[in-house]
Coordinates of N, CA and C in Angstrom, one line a residue:
X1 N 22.9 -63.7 -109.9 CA 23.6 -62.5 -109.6 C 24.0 -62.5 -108.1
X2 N 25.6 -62.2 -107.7 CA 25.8 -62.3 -106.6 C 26.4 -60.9 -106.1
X3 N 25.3 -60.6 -105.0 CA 26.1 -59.2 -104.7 C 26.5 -59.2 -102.9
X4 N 27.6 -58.3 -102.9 CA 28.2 -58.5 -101.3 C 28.1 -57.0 -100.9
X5 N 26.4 -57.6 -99.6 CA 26.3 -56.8 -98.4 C 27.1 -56.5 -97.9
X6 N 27.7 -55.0 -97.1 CA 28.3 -54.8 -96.4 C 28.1 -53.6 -95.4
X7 N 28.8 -53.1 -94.4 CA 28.4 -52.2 -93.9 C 29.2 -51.6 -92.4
X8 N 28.8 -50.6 -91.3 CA 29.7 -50.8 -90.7 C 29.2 -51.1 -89.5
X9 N 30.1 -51.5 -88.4 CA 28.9 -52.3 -87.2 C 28.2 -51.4 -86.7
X10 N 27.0 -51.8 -86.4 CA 26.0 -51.1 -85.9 C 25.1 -50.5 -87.2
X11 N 25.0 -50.8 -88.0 CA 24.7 -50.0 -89.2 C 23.1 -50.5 -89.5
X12 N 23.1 -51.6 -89.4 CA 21.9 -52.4 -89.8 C 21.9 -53.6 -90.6
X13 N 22.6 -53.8 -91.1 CA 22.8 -54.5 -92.3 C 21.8 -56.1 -91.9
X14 N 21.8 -56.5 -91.0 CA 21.1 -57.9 -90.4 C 19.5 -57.1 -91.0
X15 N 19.4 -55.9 -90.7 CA 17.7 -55.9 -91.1 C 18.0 -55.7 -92.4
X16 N 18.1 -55.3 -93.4 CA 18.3 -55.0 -94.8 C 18.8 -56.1 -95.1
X17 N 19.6 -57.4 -94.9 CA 19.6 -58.6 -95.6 C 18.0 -59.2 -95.3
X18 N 17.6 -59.0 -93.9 CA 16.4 -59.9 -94.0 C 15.2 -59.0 -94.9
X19 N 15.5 -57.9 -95.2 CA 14.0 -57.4 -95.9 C 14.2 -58.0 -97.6
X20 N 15.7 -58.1 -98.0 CA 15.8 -58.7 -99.2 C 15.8 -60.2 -99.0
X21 N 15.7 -61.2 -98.1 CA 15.7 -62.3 -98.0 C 13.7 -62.5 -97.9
X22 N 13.0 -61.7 -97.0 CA 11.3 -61.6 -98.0 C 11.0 -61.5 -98.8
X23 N 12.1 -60.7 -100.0 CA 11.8 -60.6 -101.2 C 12.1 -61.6 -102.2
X24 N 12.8 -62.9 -101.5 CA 13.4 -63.8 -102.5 C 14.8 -64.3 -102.7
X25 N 15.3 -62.9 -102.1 CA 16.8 -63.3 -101.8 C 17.5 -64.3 -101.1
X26 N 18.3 -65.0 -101.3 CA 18.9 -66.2 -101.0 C 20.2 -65.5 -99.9
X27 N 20.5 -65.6 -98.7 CA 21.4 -64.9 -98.2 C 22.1 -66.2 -97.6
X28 N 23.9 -65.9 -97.8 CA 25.0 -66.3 -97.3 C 25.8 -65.2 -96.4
X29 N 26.3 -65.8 -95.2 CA 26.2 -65.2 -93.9 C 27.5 -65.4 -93.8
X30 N 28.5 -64.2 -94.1 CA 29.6 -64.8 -93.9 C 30.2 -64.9 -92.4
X31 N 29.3 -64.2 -91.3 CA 29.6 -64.5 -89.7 C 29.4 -65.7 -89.7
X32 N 28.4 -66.2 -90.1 CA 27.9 -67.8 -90.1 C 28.7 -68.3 -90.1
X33 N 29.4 -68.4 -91.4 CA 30.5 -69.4 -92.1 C 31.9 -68.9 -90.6
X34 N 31.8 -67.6 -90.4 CA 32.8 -67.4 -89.5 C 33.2 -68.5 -87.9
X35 N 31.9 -68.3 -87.7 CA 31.7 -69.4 -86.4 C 31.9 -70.8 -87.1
X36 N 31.2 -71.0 -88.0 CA 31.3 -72.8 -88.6 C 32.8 -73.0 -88.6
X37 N 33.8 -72.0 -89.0 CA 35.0 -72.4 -89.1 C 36.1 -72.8 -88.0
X38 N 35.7 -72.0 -86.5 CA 36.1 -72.0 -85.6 C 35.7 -73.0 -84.5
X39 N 34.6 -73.6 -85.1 CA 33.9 -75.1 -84.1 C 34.9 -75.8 -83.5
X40 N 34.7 -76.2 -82.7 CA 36.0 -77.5 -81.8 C 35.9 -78.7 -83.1
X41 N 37.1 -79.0 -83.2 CA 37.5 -79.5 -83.9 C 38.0 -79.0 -85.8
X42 N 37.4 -77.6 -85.8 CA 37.9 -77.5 -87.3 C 39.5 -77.1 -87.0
X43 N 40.1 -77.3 -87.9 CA 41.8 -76.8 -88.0 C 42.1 -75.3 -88.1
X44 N 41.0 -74.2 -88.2 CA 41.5 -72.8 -88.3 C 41.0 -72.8 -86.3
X45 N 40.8 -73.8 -85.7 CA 39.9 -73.6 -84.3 C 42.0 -73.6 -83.4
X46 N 42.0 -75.1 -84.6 CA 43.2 -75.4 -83.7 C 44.9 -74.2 -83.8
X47 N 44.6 -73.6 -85.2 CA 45.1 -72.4 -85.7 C 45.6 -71.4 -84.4
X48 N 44.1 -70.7 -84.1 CA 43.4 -69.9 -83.3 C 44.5 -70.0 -81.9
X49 N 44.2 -71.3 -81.5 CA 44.5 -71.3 -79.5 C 46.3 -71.3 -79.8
X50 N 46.8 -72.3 -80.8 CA 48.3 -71.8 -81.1 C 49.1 -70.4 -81.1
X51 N 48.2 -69.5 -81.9 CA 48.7 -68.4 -81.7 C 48.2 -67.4 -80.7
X52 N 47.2 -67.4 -79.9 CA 46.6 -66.8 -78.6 C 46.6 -67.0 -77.7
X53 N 46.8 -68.8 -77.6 CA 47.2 -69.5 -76.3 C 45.7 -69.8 -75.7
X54 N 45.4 -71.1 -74.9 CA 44.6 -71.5 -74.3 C 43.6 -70.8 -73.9
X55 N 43.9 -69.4 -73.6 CA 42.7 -68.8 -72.3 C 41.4 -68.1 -73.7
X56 N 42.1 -68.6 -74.7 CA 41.2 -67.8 -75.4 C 40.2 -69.3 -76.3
X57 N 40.2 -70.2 -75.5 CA 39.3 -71.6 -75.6 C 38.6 -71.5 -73.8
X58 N 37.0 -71.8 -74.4 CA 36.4 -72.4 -73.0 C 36.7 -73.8 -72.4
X59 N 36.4 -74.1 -71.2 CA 36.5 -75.3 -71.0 C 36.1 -76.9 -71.7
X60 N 35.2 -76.1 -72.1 CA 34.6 -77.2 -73.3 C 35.5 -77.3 -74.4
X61 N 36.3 -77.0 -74.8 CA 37.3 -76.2 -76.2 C 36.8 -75.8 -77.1
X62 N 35.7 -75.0 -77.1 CA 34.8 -73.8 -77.4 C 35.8 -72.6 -77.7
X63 N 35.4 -71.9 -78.8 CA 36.4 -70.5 -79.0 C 35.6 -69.5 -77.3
X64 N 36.2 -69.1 -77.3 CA 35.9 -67.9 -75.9 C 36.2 -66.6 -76.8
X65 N 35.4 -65.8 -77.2 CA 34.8 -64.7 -78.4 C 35.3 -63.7 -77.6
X66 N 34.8 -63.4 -76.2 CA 34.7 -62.3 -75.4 C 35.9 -62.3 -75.5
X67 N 36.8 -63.6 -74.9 CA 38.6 -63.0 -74.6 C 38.9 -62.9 -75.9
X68 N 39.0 -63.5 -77.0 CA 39.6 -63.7 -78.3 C 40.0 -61.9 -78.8
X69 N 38.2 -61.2 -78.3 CA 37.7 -59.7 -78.7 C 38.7 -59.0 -78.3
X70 N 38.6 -59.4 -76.6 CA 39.9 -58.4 -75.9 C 40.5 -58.1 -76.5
X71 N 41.6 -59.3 -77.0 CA 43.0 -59.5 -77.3 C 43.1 -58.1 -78.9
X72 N 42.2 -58.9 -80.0 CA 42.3 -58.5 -81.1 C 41.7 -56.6 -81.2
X73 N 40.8 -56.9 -80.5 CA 40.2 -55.2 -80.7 C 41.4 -54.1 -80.1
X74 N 42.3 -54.8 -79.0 CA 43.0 -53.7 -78.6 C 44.6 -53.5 -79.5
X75 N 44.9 -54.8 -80.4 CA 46.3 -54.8 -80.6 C 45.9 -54.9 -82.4
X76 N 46.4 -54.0 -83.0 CA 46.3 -54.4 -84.6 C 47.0 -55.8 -85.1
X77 N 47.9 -55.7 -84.8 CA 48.7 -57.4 -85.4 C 48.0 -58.3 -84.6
X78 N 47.7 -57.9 -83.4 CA 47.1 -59.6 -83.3 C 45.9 -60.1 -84.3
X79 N 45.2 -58.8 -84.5 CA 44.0 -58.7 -85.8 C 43.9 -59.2 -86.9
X80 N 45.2 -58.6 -87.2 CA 45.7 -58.8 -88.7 C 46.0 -60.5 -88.6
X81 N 46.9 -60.7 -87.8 CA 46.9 -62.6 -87.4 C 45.9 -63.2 -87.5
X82 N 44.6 -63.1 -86.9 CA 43.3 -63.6 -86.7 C 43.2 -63.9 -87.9
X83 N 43.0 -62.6 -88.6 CA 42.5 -62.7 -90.3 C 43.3 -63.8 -91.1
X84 N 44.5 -63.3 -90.8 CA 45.4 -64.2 -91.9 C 44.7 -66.0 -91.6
X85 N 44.7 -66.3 -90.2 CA 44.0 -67.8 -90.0 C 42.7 -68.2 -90.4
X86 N 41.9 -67.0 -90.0 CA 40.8 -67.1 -90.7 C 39.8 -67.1 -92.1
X87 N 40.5 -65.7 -92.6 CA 39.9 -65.4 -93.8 C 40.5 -66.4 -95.1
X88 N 41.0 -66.8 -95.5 CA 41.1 -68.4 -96.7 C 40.0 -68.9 -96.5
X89 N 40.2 -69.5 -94.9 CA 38.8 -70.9 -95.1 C 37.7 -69.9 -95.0
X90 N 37.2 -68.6 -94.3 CA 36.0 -68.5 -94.9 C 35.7 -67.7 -96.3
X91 N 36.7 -67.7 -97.1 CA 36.7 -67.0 -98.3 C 35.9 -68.7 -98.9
X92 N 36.8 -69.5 -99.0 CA 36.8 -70.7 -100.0 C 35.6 -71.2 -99.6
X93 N 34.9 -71.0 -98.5 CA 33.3 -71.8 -97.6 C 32.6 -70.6 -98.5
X94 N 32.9 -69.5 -98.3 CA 31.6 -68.5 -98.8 C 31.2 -68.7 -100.8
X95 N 32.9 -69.1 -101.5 CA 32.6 -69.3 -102.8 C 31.9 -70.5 -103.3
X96 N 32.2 -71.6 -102.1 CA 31.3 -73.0 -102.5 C 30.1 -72.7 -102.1
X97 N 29.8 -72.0 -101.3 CA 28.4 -71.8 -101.2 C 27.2 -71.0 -102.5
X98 N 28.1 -70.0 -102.3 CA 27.6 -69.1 -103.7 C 27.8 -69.6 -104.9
X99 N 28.8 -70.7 -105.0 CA 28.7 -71.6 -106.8 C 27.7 -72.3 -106.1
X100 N 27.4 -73.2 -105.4 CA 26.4 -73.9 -105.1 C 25.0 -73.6 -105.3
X101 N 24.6 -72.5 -104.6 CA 23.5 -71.9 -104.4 C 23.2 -71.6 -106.0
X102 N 24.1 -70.9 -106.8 CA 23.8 -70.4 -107.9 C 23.5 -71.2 -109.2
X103 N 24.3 -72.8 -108.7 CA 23.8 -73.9 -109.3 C 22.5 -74.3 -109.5
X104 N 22.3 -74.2 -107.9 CA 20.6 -75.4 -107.6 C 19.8 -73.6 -107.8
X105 N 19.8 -72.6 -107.8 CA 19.0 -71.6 -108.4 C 19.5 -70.5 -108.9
X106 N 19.6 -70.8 -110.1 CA 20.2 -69.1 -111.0 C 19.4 -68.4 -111.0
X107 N 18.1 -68.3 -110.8 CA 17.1 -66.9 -111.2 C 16.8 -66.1 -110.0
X108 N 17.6 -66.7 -108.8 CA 17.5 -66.0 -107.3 C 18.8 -64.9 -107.5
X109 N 18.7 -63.6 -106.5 CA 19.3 -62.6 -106.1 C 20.4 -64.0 -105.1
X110 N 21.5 -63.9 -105.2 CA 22.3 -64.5 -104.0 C 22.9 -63.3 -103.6
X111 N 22.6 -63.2 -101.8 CA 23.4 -61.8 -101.1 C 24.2 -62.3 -100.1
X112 N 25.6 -62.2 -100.5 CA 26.6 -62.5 -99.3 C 26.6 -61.3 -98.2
X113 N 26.3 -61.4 -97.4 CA 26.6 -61.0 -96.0 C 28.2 -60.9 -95.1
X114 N 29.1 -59.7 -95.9 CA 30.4 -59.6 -95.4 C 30.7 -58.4 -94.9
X115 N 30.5 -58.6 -93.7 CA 31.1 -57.1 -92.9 C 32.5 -56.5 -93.3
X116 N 33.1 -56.9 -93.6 CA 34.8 -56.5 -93.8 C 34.9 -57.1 -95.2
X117 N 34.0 -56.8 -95.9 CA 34.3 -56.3 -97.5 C 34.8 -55.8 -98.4
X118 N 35.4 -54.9 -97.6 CA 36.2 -53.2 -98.4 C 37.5 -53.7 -97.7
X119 N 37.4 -54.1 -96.7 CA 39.0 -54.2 -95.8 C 39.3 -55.5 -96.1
X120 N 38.8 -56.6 -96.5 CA 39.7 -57.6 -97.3 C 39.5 -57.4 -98.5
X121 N 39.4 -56.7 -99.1 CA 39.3 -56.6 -100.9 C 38.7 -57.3 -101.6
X122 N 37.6 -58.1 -101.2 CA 36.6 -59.1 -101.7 C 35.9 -58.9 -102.7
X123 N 35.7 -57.2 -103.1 CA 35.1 -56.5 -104.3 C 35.0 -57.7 -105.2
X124 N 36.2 -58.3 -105.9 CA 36.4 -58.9 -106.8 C 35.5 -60.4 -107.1
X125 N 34.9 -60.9 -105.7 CA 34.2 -61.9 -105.8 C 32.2 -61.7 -106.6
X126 N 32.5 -60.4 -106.7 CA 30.8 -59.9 -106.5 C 30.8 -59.1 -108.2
X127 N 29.2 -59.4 -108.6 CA 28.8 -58.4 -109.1 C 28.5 -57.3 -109.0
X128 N 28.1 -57.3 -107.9 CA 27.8 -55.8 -107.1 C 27.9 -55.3 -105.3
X129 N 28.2 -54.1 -105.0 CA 28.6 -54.4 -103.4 C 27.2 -53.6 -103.1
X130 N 26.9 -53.6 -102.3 CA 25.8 -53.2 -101.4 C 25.9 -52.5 -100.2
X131 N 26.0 -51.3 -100.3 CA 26.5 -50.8 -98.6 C 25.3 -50.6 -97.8
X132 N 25.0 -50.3 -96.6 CA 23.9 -50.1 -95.7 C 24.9 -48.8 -95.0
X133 N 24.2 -48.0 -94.6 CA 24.8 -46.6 -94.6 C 24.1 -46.0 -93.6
X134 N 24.7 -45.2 -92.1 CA 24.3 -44.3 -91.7 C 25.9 -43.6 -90.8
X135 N 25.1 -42.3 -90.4 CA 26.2 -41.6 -90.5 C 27.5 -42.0 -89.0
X136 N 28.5 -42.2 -89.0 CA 29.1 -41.9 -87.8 C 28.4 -41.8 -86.7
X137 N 28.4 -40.4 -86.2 CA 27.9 -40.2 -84.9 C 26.6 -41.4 -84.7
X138 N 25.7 -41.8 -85.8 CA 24.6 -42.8 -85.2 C 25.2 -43.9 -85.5
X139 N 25.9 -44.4 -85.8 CA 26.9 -45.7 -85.7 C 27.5 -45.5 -83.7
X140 N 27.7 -44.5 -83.8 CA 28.2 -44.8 -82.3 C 27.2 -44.7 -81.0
X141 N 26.3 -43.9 -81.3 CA 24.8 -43.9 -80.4 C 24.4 -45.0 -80.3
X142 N 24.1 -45.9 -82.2 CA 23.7 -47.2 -82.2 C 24.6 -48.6 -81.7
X143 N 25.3 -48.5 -81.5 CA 26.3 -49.4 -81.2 C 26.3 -49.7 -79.3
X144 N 26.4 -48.6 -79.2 CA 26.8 -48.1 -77.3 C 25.2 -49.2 -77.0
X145 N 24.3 -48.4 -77.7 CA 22.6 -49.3 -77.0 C 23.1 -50.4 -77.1
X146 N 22.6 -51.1 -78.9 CA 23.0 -52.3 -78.8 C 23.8 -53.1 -78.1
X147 N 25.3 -53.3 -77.7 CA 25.9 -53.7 -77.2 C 26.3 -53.6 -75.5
X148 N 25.6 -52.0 -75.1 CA 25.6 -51.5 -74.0 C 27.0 -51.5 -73.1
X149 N 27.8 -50.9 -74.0 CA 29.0 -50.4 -74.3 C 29.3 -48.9 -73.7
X150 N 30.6 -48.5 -73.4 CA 30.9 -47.0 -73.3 C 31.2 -46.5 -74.4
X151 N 31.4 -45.2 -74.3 CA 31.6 -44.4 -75.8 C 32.8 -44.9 -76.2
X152 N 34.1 -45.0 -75.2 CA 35.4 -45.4 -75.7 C 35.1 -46.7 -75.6
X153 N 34.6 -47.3 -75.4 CA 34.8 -48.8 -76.1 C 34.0 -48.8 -77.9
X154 N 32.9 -48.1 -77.5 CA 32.5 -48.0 -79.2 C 33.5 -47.5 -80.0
X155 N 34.1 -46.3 -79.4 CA 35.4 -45.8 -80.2 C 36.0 -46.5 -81.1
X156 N 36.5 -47.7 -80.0 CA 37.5 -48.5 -80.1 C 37.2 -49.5 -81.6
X157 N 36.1 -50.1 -81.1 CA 35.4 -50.8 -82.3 C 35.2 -50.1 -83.6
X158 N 34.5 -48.7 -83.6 CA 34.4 -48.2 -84.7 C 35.9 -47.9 -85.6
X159 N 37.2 -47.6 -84.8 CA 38.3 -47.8 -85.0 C 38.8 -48.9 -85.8
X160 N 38.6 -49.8 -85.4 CA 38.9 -51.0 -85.9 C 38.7 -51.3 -87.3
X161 N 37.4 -50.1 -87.9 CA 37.0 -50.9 -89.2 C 37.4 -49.8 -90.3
X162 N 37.1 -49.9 -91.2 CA 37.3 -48.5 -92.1 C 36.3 -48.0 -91.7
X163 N 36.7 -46.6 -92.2 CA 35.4 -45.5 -91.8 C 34.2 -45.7 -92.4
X164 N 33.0 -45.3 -92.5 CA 31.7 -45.7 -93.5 C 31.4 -44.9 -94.2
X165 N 32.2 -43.3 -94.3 CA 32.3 -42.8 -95.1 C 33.4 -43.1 -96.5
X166 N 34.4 -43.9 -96.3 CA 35.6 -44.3 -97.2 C 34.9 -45.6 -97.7
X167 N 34.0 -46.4 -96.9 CA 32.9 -47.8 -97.8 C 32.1 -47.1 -98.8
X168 N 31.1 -45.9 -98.1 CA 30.7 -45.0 -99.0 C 31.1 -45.0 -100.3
X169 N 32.1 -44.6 -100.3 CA 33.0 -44.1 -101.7 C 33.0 -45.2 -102.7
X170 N 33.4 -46.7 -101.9 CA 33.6 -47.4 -102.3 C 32.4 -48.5 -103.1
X171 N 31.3 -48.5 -102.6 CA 29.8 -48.8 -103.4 C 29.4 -48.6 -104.0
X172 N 29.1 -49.6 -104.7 CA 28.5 -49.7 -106.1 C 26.4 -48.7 -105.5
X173 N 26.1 -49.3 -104.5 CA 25.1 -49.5 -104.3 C 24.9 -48.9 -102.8
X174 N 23.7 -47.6 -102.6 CA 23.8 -48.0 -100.9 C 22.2 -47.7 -101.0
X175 N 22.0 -48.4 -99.7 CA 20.5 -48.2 -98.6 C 21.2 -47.6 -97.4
X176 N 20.7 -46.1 -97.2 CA 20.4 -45.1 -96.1 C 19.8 -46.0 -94.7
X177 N 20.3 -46.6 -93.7 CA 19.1 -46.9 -92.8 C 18.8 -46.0 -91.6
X178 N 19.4 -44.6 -92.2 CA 19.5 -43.7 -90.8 C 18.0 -43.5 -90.2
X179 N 17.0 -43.6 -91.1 CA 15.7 -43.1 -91.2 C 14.9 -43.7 -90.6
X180 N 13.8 -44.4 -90.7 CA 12.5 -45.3 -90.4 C 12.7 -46.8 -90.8
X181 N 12.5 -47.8 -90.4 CA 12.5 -48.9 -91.1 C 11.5 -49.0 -92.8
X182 N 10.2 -48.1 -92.7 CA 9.5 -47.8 -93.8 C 10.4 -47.3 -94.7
X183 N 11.2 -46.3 -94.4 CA 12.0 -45.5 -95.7 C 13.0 -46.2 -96.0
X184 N 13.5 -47.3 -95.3 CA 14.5 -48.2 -95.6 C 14.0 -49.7 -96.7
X185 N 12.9 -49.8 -96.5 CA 12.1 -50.5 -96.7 C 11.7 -49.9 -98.6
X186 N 11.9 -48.9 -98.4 CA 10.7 -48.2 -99.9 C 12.4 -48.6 -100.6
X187 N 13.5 -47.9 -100.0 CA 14.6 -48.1 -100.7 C 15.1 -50.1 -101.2
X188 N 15.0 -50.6 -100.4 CA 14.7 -51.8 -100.9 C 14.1 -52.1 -102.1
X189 N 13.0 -51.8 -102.2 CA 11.9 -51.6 -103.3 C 12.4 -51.3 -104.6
X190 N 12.9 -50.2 -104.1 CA 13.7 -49.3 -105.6 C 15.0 -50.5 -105.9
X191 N 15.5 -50.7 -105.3 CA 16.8 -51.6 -105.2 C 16.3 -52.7 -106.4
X192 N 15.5 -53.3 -106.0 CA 15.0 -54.6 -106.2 C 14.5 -54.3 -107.6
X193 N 13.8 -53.6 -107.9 CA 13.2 -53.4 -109.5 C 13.9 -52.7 -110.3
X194 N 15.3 -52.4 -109.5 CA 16.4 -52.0 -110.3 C 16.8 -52.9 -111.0
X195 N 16.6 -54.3 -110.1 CA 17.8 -55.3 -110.2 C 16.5 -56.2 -111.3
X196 N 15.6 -55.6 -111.6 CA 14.4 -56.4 -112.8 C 14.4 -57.5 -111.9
X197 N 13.9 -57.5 -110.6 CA 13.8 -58.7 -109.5 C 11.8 -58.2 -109.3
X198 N 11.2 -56.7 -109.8 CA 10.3 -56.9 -108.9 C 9.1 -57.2 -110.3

C-alpha cells in the first residue's frame, strides 16, 4: 500500500512520517530524492545554473539553496521553471523507488513524503493521501520559530503553497498536529489499525 504524506510547511509532517516509520513504515522522502537530483554533476543540477545563471551554484558547483530560494520564492515563473526542471526526474526517482520497495516488501505500509502533492497533482500515484494539518495562523507562528524568520517573510512562504485549508478538502486522510505530540501520536494509532497494520 502506498500512500502520499503531505502537508503545509511548518506543519509537522517530518514528525508524523517518523512516528509511522516506528511503526513499520517504510518512508520515501521526496526532499531527499529532491537534493539527490540536484548533486554536482546530475543533468537537472546542470538544467538549474542555465536557467538562473551561476550565482545560484557555490564555489564548489554545489546548488546555493539560499540564493536559488531568493530568486524562486519572490517571482512565480521563476517557480513554475524550477518545477518544470525538476519535478520529471523526481517524479520517475520517487516511482522506482516505491516499485522497488514494494517489490523487496509488499506487506510494509510504503509512505512517500511529498510536500507539494496537491499542487503537482500527484494524487494519482497513491492509494491514499495523508494530510498532517494545523490551522494557518499556527503554520505561521510555527514557521517564524522554526526558521527564525519575519512574519512577511513567513507570509511569503506560506503564499507560495496552496492554502491548508484547500489540502484539507483535498485528503483522503488527515492527522491534526495542532495539539500534543501524545494526541498526534493516539491519531497515528487509529490511523494504523485503520489501515489492519496494528
Amino acid at each position: 500500500m502506498n500512500i502520499g504524506l503531505t502537508g503545509g510547511i511548518a506543519c509537522g509532517k517530518s514528525t508524523v512520517a517518523a512516528m509511522l516509520v516506528r511503526r513499520g513504515a517504510i518512508l520515501i522522502d521526496a526532499d531527499q530524492i529532491a537534493r539527490e537530483v540536484v548533486l554536482p554533476g546530475a543533468p537537472a543540477l546542470g538544467a538549474v545554473a542555465e536557467r538562473f545563471g551561476e550565482s545560484v551554484l557555490n564555489e564548489d558547483g554545489s546548488l546555493n539553496r539560499k540564493a536559488l530560494g531568493e530568486i524562486v520564492f519572490k517571482e512565480e515563473a521563476a517557480r513554475k521553471d524550477l518545477e518544470a526542471i525538476l519535478h520529471p526526474q523526481i517524479r520517475a526517482t520517487m516511482k522506482e523507488r516505491m516499485d522497488e520497495t514494494n517489490r523487496l516488501t509488499p506487506d510494509k505500509l510504503v509512505v512517500v513524503d511529498v510536500p507539494l502533492l496537491f499542487e503537482s497533482k500527484l494524487e494519482f500515484m497513491f492509494e491514499e493521501t495523508l494530510l498532517v494539518y494545523i490551522p494557518r495562523e499556527l503554520q505561521l507562528v510555527r514557521l517564524m520559530e522554526r526558521d527564525g524568520i519575519s512574519a512577511e517573510q513567513a507570509e511569503r512562504r506560506l503564499a507560495a503553497q496552496m492554502p491548508i485549508d484547500d489540502k484539507r478538502a483535498l485528503a483522503d486522510a488527515i492527522i491534526d498536529n495542532s495539539g500534543t505530540l501524545e494526541q498526534t501520536e493516539r491519531q497515528i494509532d487509529q490511523y494504523w489499525t485503520r489501515k489492519g497494520l496494528g
